[in-house]
PDB file of C-alpha atoms and ligand atoms in Angstrom:
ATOM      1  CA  UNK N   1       5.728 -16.040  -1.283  1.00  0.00           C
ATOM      2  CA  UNK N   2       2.283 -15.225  -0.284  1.00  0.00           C
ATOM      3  CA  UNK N   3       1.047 -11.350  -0.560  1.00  0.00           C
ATOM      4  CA  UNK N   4      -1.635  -9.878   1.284  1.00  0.00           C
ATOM      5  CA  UNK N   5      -2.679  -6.309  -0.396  1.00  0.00           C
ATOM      6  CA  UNK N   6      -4.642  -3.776   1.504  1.00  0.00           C
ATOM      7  CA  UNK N   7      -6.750  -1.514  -0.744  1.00  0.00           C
ATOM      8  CA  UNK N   8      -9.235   1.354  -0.372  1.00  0.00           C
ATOM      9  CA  UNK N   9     -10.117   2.436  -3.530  1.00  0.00           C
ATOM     10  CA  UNK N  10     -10.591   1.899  -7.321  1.00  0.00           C
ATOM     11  CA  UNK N  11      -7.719  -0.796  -7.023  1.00  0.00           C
ATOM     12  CA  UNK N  12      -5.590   0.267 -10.145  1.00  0.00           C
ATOM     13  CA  UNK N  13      -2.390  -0.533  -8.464  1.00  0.00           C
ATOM     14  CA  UNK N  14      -3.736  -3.932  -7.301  1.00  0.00           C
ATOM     15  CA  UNK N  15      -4.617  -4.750 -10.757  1.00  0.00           C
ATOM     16  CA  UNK N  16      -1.469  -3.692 -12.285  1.00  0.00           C
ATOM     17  CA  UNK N  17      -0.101  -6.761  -8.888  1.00  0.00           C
ATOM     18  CA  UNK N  18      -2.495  -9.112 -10.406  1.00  0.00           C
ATOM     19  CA  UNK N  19      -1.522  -8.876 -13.852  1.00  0.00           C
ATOM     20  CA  UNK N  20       2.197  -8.631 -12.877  1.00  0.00           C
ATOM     21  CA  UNK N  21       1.517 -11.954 -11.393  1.00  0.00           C
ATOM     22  CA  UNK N  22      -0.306 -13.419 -13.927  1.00  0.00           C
ATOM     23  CA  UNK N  23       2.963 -12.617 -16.257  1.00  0.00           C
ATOM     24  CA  UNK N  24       5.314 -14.004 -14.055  1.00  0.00           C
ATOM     25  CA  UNK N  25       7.024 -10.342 -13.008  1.00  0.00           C
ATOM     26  CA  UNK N  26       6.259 -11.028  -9.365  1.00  0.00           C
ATOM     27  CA  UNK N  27       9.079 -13.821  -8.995  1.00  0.00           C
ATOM     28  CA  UNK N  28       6.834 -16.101  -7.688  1.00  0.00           C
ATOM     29  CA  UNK N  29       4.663 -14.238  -5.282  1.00  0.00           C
ATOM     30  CA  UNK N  30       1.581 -14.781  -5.572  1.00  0.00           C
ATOM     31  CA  UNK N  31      -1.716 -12.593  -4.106  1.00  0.00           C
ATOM     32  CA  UNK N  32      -3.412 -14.500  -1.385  1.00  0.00           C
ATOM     33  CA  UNK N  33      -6.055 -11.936  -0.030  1.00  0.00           C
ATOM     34  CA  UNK N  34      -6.944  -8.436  -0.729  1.00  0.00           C
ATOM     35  CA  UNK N  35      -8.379  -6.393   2.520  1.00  0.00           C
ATOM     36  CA  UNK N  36     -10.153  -3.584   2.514  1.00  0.00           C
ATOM     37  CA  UNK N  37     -11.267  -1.158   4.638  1.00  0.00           C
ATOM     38  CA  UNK N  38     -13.851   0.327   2.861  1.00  0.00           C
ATOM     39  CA  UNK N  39     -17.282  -1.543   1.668  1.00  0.00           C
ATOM     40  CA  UNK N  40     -17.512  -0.054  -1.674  1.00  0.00           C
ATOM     41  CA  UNK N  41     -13.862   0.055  -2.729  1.00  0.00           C
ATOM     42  CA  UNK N  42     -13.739  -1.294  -6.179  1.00  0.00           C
ATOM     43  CA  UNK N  43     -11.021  -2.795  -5.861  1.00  0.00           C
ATOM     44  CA  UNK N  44     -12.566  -5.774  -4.146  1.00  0.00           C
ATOM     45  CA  UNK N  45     -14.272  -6.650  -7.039  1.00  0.00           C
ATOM     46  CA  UNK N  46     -11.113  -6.877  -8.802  1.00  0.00           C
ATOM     47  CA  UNK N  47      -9.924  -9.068  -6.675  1.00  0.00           C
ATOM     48  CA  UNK N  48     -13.150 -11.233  -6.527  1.00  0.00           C
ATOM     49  CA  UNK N  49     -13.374 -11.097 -10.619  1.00  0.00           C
ATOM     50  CA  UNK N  50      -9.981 -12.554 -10.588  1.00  0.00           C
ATOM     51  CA  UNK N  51     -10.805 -15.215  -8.301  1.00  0.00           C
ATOM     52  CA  UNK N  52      -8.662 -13.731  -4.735  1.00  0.00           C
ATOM     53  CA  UNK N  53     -10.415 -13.753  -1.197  1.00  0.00           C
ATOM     54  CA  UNK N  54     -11.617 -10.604  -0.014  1.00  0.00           C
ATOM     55  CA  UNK N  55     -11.825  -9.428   3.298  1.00  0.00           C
ATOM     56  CA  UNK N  56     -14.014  -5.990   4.231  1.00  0.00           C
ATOM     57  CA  UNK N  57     -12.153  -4.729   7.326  1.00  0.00           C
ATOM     58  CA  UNK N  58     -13.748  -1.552   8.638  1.00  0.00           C
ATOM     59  CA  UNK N  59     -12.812   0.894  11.473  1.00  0.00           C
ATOM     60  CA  UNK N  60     -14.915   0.036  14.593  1.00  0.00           C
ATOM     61  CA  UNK N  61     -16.678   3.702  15.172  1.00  0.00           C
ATOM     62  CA  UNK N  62     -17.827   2.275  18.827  1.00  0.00           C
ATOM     63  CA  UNK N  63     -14.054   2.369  19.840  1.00  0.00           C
ATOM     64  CA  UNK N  64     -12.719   5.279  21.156  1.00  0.00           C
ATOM     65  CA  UNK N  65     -10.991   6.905  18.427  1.00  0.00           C
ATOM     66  CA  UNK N  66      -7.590   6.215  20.121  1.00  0.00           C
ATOM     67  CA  UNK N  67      -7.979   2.472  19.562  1.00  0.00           C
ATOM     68  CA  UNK N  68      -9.555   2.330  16.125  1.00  0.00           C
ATOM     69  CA  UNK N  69      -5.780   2.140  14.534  1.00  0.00           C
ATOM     70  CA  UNK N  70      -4.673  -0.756  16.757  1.00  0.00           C
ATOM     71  CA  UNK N  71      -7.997  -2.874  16.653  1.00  0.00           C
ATOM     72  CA  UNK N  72      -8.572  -2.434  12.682  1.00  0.00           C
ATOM     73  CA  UNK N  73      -4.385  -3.061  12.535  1.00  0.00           C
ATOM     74  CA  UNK N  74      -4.749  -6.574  14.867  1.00  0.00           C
ATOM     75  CA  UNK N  75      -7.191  -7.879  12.962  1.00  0.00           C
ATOM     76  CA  UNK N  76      -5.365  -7.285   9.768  1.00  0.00           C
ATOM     77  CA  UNK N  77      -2.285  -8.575  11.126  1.00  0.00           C
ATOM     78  CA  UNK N  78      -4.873 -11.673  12.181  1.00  0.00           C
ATOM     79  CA  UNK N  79      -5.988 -12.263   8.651  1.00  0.00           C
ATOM     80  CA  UNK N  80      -2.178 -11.720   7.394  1.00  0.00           C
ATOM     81  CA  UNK N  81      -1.081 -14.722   9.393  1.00  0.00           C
ATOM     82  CA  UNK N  82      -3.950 -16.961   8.905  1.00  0.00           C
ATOM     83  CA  UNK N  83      -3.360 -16.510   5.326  1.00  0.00           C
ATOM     84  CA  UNK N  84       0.139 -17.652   5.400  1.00  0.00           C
ATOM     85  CA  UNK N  85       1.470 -13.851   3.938  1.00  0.00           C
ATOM     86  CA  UNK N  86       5.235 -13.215   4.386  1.00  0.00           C
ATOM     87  CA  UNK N  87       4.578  -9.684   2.581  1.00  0.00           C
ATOM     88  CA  UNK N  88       1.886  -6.995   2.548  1.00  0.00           C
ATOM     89  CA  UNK N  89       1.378  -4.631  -0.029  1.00  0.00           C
ATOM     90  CA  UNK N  90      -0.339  -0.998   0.956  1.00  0.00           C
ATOM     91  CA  UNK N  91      -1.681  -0.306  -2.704  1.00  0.00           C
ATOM     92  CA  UNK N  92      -3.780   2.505  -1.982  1.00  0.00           C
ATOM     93  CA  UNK N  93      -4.600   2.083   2.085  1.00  0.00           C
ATOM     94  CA  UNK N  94      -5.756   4.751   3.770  1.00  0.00           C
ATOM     95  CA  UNK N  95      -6.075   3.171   6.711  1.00  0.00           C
ATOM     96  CA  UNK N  96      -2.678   3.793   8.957  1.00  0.00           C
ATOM     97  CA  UNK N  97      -1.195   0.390  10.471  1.00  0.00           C
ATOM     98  CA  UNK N  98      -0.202   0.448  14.360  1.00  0.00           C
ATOM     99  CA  UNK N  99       0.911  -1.761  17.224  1.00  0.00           C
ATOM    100  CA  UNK N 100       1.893  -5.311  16.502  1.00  0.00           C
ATOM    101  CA  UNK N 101       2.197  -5.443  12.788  1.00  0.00           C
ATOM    102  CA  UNK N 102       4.732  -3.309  12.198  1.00  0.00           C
ATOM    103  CA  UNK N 103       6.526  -5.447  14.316  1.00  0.00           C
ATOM    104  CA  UNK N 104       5.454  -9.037  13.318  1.00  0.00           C
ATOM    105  CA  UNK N 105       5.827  -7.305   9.627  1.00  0.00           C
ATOM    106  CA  UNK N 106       9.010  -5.515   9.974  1.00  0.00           C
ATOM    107  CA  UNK N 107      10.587  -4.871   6.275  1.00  0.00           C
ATOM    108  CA  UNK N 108       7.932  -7.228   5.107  1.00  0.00           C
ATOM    109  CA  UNK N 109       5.168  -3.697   4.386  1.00  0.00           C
ATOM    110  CA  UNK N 110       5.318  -1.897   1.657  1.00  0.00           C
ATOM    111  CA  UNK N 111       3.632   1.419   0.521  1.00  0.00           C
ATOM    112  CA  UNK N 112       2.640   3.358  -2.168  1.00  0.00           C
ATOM    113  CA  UNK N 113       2.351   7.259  -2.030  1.00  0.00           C
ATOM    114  CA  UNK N 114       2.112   9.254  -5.002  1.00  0.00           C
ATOM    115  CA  UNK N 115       4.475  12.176  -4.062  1.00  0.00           C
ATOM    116  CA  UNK N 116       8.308  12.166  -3.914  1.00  0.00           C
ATOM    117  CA  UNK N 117       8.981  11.301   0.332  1.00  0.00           C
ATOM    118  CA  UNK N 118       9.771  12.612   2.094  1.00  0.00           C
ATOM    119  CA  UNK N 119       8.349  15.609   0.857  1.00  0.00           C
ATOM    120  CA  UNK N 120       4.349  15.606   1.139  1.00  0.00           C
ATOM    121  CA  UNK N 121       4.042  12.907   2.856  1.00  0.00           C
ATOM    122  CA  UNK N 122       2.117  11.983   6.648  1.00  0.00           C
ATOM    123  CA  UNK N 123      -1.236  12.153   8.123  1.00  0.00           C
ATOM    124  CA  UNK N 124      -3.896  13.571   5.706  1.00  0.00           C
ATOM    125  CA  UNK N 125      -1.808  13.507   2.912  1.00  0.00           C
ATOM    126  CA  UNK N 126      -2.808  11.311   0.356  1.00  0.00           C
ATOM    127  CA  UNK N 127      -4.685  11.927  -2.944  1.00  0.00           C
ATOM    128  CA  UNK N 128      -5.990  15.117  -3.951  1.00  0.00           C
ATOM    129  CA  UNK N 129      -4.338  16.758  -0.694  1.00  0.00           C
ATOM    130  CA  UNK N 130      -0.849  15.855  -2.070  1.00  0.00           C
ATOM    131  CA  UNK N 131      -1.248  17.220  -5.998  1.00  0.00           C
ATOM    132  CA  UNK N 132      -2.948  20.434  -4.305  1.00  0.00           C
ATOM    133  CA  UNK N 133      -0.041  20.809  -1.586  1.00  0.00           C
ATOM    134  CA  UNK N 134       2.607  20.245  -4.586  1.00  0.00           C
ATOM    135  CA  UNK N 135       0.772  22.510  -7.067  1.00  0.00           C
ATOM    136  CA  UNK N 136       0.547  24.921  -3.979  1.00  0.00           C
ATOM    137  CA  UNK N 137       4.249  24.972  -3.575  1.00  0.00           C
ATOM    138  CA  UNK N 138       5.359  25.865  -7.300  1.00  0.00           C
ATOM    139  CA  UNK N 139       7.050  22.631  -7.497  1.00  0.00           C
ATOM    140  CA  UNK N 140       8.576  21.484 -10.936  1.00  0.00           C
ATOM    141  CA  UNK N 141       8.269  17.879 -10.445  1.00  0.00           C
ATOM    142  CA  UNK N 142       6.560  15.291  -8.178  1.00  0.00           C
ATOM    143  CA  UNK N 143       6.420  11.706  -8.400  1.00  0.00           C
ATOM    144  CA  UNK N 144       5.576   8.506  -6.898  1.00  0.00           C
ATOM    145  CA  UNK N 145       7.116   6.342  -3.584  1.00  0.00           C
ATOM    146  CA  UNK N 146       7.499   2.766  -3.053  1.00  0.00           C
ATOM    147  CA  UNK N 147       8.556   2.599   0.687  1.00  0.00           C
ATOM    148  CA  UNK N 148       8.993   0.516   3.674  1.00  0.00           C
ATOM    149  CA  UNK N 149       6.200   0.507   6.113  1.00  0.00           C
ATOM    150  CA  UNK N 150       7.559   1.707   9.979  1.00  0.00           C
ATOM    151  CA  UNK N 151       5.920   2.702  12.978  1.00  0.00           C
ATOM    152  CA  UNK N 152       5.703   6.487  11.226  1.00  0.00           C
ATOM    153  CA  UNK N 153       3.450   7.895   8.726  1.00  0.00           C
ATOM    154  CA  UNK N 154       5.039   7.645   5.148  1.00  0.00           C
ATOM    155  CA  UNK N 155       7.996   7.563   6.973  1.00  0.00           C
ATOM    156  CA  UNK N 156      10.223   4.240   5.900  1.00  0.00           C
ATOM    157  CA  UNK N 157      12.534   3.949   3.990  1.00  0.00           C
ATOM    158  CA  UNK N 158      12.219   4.146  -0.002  1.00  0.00           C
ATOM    159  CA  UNK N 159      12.358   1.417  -2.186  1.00  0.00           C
ATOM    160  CA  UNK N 160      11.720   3.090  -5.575  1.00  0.00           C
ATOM    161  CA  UNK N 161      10.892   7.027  -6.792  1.00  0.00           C
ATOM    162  CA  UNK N 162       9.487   7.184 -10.077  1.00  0.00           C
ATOM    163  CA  UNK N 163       9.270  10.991 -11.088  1.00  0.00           C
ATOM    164  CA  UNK N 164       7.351  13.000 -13.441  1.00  0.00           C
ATOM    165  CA  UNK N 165       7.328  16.537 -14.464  1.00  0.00           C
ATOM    166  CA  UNK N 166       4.727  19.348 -13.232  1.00  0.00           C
ATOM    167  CA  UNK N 167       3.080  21.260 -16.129  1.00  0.00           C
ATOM    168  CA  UNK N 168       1.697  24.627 -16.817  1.00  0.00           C
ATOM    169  CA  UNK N 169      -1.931  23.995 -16.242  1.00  0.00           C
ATOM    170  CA  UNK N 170      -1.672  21.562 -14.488  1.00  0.00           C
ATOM    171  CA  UNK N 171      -4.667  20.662 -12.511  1.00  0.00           C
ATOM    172  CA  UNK N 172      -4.711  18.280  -9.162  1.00  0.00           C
ATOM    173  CA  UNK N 173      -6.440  15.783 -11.222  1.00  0.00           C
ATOM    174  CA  UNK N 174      -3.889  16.120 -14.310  1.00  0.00           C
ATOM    175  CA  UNK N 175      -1.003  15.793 -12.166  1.00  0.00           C
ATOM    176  CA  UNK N 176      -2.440  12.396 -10.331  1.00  0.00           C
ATOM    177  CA  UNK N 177      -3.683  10.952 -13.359  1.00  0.00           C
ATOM    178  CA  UNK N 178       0.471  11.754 -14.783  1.00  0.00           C
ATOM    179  CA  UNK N 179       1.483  10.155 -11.280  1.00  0.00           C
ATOM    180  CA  UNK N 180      -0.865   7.049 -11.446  1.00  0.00           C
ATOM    181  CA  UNK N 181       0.720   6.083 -14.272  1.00  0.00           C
ATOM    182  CA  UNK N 182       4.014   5.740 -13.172  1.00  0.00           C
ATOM    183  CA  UNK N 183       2.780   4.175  -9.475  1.00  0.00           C
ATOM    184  CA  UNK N 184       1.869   1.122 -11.052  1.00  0.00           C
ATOM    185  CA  UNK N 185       5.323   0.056 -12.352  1.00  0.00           C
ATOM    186  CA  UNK N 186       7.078   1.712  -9.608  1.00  0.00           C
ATOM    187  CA  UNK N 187       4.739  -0.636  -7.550  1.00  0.00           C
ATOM    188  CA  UNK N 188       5.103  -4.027  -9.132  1.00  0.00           C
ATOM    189  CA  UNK N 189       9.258  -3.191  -9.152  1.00  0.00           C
ATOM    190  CA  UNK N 190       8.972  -2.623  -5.705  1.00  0.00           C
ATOM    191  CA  UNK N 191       7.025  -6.083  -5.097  1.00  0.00           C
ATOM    192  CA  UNK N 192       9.102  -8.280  -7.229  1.00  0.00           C
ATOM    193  CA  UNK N 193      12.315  -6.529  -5.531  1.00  0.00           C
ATOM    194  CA  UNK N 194      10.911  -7.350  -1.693  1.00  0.00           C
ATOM    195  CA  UNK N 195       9.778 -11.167  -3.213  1.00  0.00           C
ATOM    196  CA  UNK N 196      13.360 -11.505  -4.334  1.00  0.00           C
ATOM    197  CA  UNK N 197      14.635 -10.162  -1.383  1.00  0.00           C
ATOM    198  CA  UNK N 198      12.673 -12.526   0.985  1.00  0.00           C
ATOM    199  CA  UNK N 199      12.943 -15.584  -0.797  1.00  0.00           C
ATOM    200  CA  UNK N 200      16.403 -15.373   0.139  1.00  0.00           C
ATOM    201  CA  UNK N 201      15.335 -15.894   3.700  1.00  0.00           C
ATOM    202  CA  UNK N 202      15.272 -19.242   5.238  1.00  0.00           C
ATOM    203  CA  UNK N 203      11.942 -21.273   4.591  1.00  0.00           C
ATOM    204  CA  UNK N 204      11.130 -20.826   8.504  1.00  0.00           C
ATOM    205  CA  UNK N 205      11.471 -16.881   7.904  1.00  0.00           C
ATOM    206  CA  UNK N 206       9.145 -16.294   5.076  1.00  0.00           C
ATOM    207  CA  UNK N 207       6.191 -16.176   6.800  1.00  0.00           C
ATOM    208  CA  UNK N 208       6.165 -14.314  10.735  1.00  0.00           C
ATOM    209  CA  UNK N 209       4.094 -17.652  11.665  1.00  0.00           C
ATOM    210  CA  UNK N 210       1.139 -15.628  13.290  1.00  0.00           C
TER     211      UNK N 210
HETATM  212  C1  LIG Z   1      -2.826   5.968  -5.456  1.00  0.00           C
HETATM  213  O1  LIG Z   1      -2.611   7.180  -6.108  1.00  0.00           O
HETATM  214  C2  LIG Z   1      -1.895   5.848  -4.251  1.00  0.00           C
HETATM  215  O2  LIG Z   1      -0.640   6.440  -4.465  1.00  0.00           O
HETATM  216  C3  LIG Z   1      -2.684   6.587  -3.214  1.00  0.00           C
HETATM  217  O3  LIG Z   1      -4.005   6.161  -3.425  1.00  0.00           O
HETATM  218  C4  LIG Z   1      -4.195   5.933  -4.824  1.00  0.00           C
HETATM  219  C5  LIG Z   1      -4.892   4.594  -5.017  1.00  0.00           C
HETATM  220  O4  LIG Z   1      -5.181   4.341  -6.367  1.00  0.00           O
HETATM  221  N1  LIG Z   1      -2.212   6.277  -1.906  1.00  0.00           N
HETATM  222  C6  LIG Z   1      -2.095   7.173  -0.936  1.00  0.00           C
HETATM  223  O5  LIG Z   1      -2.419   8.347  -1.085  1.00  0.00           O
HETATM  224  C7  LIG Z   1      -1.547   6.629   0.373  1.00  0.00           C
HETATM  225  N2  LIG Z   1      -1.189   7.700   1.275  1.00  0.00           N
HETATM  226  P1  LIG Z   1      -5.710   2.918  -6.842  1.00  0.00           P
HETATM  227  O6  LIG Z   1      -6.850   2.518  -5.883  1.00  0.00           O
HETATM  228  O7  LIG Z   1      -6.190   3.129  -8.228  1.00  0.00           O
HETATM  229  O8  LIG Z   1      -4.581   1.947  -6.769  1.00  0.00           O
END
């Protein structure tokens, strides 16, 4: 089962993928391609070091901002299919996927957010705006999501919800850094679950054949 992961950042949850893989947790899947959509991500230097093709995927700023979504989502979807993935993993994509791929992908995209969905979740929330909004709110815990990837924002249904307590003192960055560690093995659950789950598909089904 070939994985396609789409990263953005320092690629923490793609490494904990890679050395899930590496030890045999992933039930056979097996990282194809990591995409990003930023230049300087880290993360794709992860992925080179560990010997994965990496694809730079940026948001065409001479599109009208209306189709940036759907042209930076085709050409994912493009690169998905050429490389044979029947699942991709959002591990820290900020990017939000529209138009065909949630289609051709349907219950084969999954998500990481690091609150507890479907509370601060959708547009604009993702890192520091989701440990403020909690820490804003008086909350006592927060948490992590594995979810499904619809045609919403953060919107899918969960897979996994890994939860961990809000302290006094707590600081945005305390609270993420608590979070981030539980993300990773709520993520690589979440993986090995969807590999299982899709391996029990017939051979013609395991990839969309785009
Ligand atoms: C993670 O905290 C993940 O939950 C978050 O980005 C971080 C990436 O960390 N994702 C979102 O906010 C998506 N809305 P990483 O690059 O170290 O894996």
């Amino acid at each position: 089962m070939k994985i396609v992961v789409l990263v953005s950042g320092g690629g923490t949850n793609l490494q904990a993928l890679m050395d899930a893989e590496k030890a045999g947790a992933l039930h056979g899947g097996v990282i194809g391609a990591v995409i990003s959509d930023r230049p300087g991500a880290y993360a794709l230097e992860r992925g080179g070091a560990a010997g994965i093709r990496t694809y730079i995927e940026t948001p065409d700023k001479t599109l009208p901002r209306k189709d940036r979504r759907r042209d930076l989502s085709d050409r994912i979807l493009r690169i998905a299919g050429k490389e044979g993935a029947g699942l991709i993993i959002l591990a820290g994509f900020l990017s939000i996927l529209e138009g065909d791929i949630i289609t051709a992908y349907a219950n084969r995209i999954i998500n990481i957010h690091p609150s507890l969905l479907p509370k601060y979740g959708g547009q604009g929330m993702y890192g520091g705006q989701v440990h403020r909004a909690v820490l804003a709110a008086g909350e006592i815990e927060s948490g992590c999501t594995v979810h499904l990837v619809d045609a919403g924002t953060d919107t899918g249904p969960a897979l996994i919800q890994k939860k961990v307590p809000v302290l006094p003192g707590d600081t945005p960055e305390s609270l993420a850094e608590r979070i981030h560690g539980q993300e990773h093995a709520a993520l690589v659950e979440a993986a090995a679950l969807m590999v299982k789950r899709l391996m029990k598909q017939p051979i013609s089904n395991r990839t969309t054949g785009f």
